[in-house]
Amino acid sequence: MKNEKAFDAVHMMRQLRDRLSAQCQEMTFEEQKRYIRERLSGKQAKEQPVASSPPPTAPSRA
């Protein structure tokens, strides 16, 4: 008897792999390397527009 899973990791990984394959389908190998490197470094998140509020500041240590 199989247990009902609340989260299916294999299904999620297959979906992510399929989506990444579709995004990279028309890219050259060099473009793929750059795309992955940027995603891993967080550059993609930095390029997105941010709210107009200033970034939070760290508490000062006096």
mmCIF file of C-alpha atoms in Angstrom:
data_model
loop_
_atom_site.group_PDB
_atom_site.id
_atom_site.type_symbol
_atom_site.label_atom_id
_atom_site.label_comp_id
_atom_site.label_asym_id
_atom_site.label_seq_id
_atom_site.Cartn_x
_atom_site.Cartn_y
_atom_site.Cartn_z
ATOM 1 C CA MET A 1 0.000 0.000 0.000
ATOM 2 C CA LYS A 2 1.355 3.443 -0.961
ATOM 3 C CA ASN A 3 1.245 6.360 1.431
ATOM 4 C CA GLU A 4 -0.253 9.626 0.244
ATOM 5 C CA LYS A 5 2.491 12.251 0.108
ATOM 6 C CA ALA A 6 1.858 15.890 0.970
ATOM 7 C CA PHE A 7 4.959 16.882 -1.010
ATOM 8 C CA ASP A 8 6.378 14.996 -3.984
ATOM 9 C CA ALA A 9 10.039 15.986 -4.383
ATOM 10 C CA VAL A 10 10.547 13.921 -7.550
ATOM 11 C CA HIS A 11 7.582 15.580 -9.257
ATOM 12 C CA MET A 12 8.840 19.040 -8.226
ATOM 13 C CA MET A 13 12.351 18.355 -9.564
ATOM 14 C CA ARG A 14 10.954 17.123 -12.876
ATOM 15 C CA GLN A 15 8.833 20.263 -13.212
ATOM 16 C CA LEU A 16 11.817 22.506 -12.441
ATOM 17 C CA ARG A 17 14.036 20.606 -14.882
ATOM 18 C CA ASP A 18 11.421 20.829 -17.634
ATOM 19 C CA ARG A 19 10.941 24.565 -17.062
ATOM 20 C CA LEU A 20 14.706 25.201 -17.085
ATOM 21 C CA SER A 21 15.105 23.123 -20.251
ATOM 22 C CA ALA A 22 12.395 25.167 -21.972
ATOM 23 C CA GLN A 23 14.053 28.445 -20.920
ATOM 24 C CA CYS A 24 17.489 27.348 -22.139
ATOM 25 C CA GLN A 25 16.332 25.606 -25.309
ATOM 26 C CA GLU A 26 17.385 28.392 -27.688
ATOM 27 C CA MET A 27 20.524 29.425 -25.762
ATOM 28 C CA THR A 28 24.071 28.617 -26.751
ATOM 29 C CA PHE A 29 26.247 26.753 -24.259
ATOM 30 C CA GLU A 30 27.967 30.011 -23.266
ATOM 31 C CA GLU A 31 24.593 31.725 -22.720
ATOM 32 C CA GLN A 32 23.454 28.785 -20.595
ATOM 33 C CA LYS A 33 26.584 28.980 -18.440
ATOM 34 C CA ARG A 34 26.122 32.739 -17.957
ATOM 35 C CA TYR A 35 22.402 32.303 -17.143
ATOM 36 C CA ILE A 36 23.104 29.658 -14.511
ATOM 37 C CA ARG A 37 26.041 31.588 -13.038
ATOM 38 C CA GLU A 38 23.866 34.719 -12.707
ATOM 39 C CA ARG A 39 21.045 32.755 -11.095
ATOM 40 C CA LEU A 40 23.407 31.157 -8.590
ATOM 41 C CA SER A 41 25.086 34.455 -7.714
ATOM 42 C CA GLY A 42 21.742 36.152 -7.059
ATOM 43 C CA LYS A 43 22.242 38.681 -9.840
ATOM 44 C CA GLN A 44 18.759 37.976 -11.205
ATOM 45 C CA ALA A 45 17.161 39.055 -7.925
ATOM 46 C CA LYS A 46 19.266 42.230 -7.816
ATOM 47 C CA GLU A 47 18.114 43.280 -11.291
ATOM 48 C CA GLN A 48 14.442 43.249 -10.335
ATOM 49 C CA PRO A 49 12.968 46.631 -9.379
ATOM 50 C CA VAL A 50 12.867 47.318 -5.680
ATOM 51 C CA ALA A 51 10.448 49.376 -3.633
ATOM 52 C CA SER A 52 11.240 53.049 -3.145
ATOM 53 C CA SER A 53 11.760 52.617 0.598
ATOM 54 C CA PRO A 54 15.388 52.677 1.771
ATOM 55 C CA PRO A 55 17.014 49.375 2.730
ATOM 56 C CA PRO A 56 16.972 48.456 6.421
ATOM 57 C CA THR A 57 20.049 49.449 8.370
ATOM 58 C CA ALA A 58 21.886 47.277 10.827
ATOM 59 C CA PRO A 59 21.782 48.380 14.459
ATOM 60 C CA SER A 60 24.885 50.310 15.433
ATOM 61 C CA ARG A 61 27.214 48.874 18.015
ATOM 62 C CA ALA A 62 28.356 51.602 20.347
#
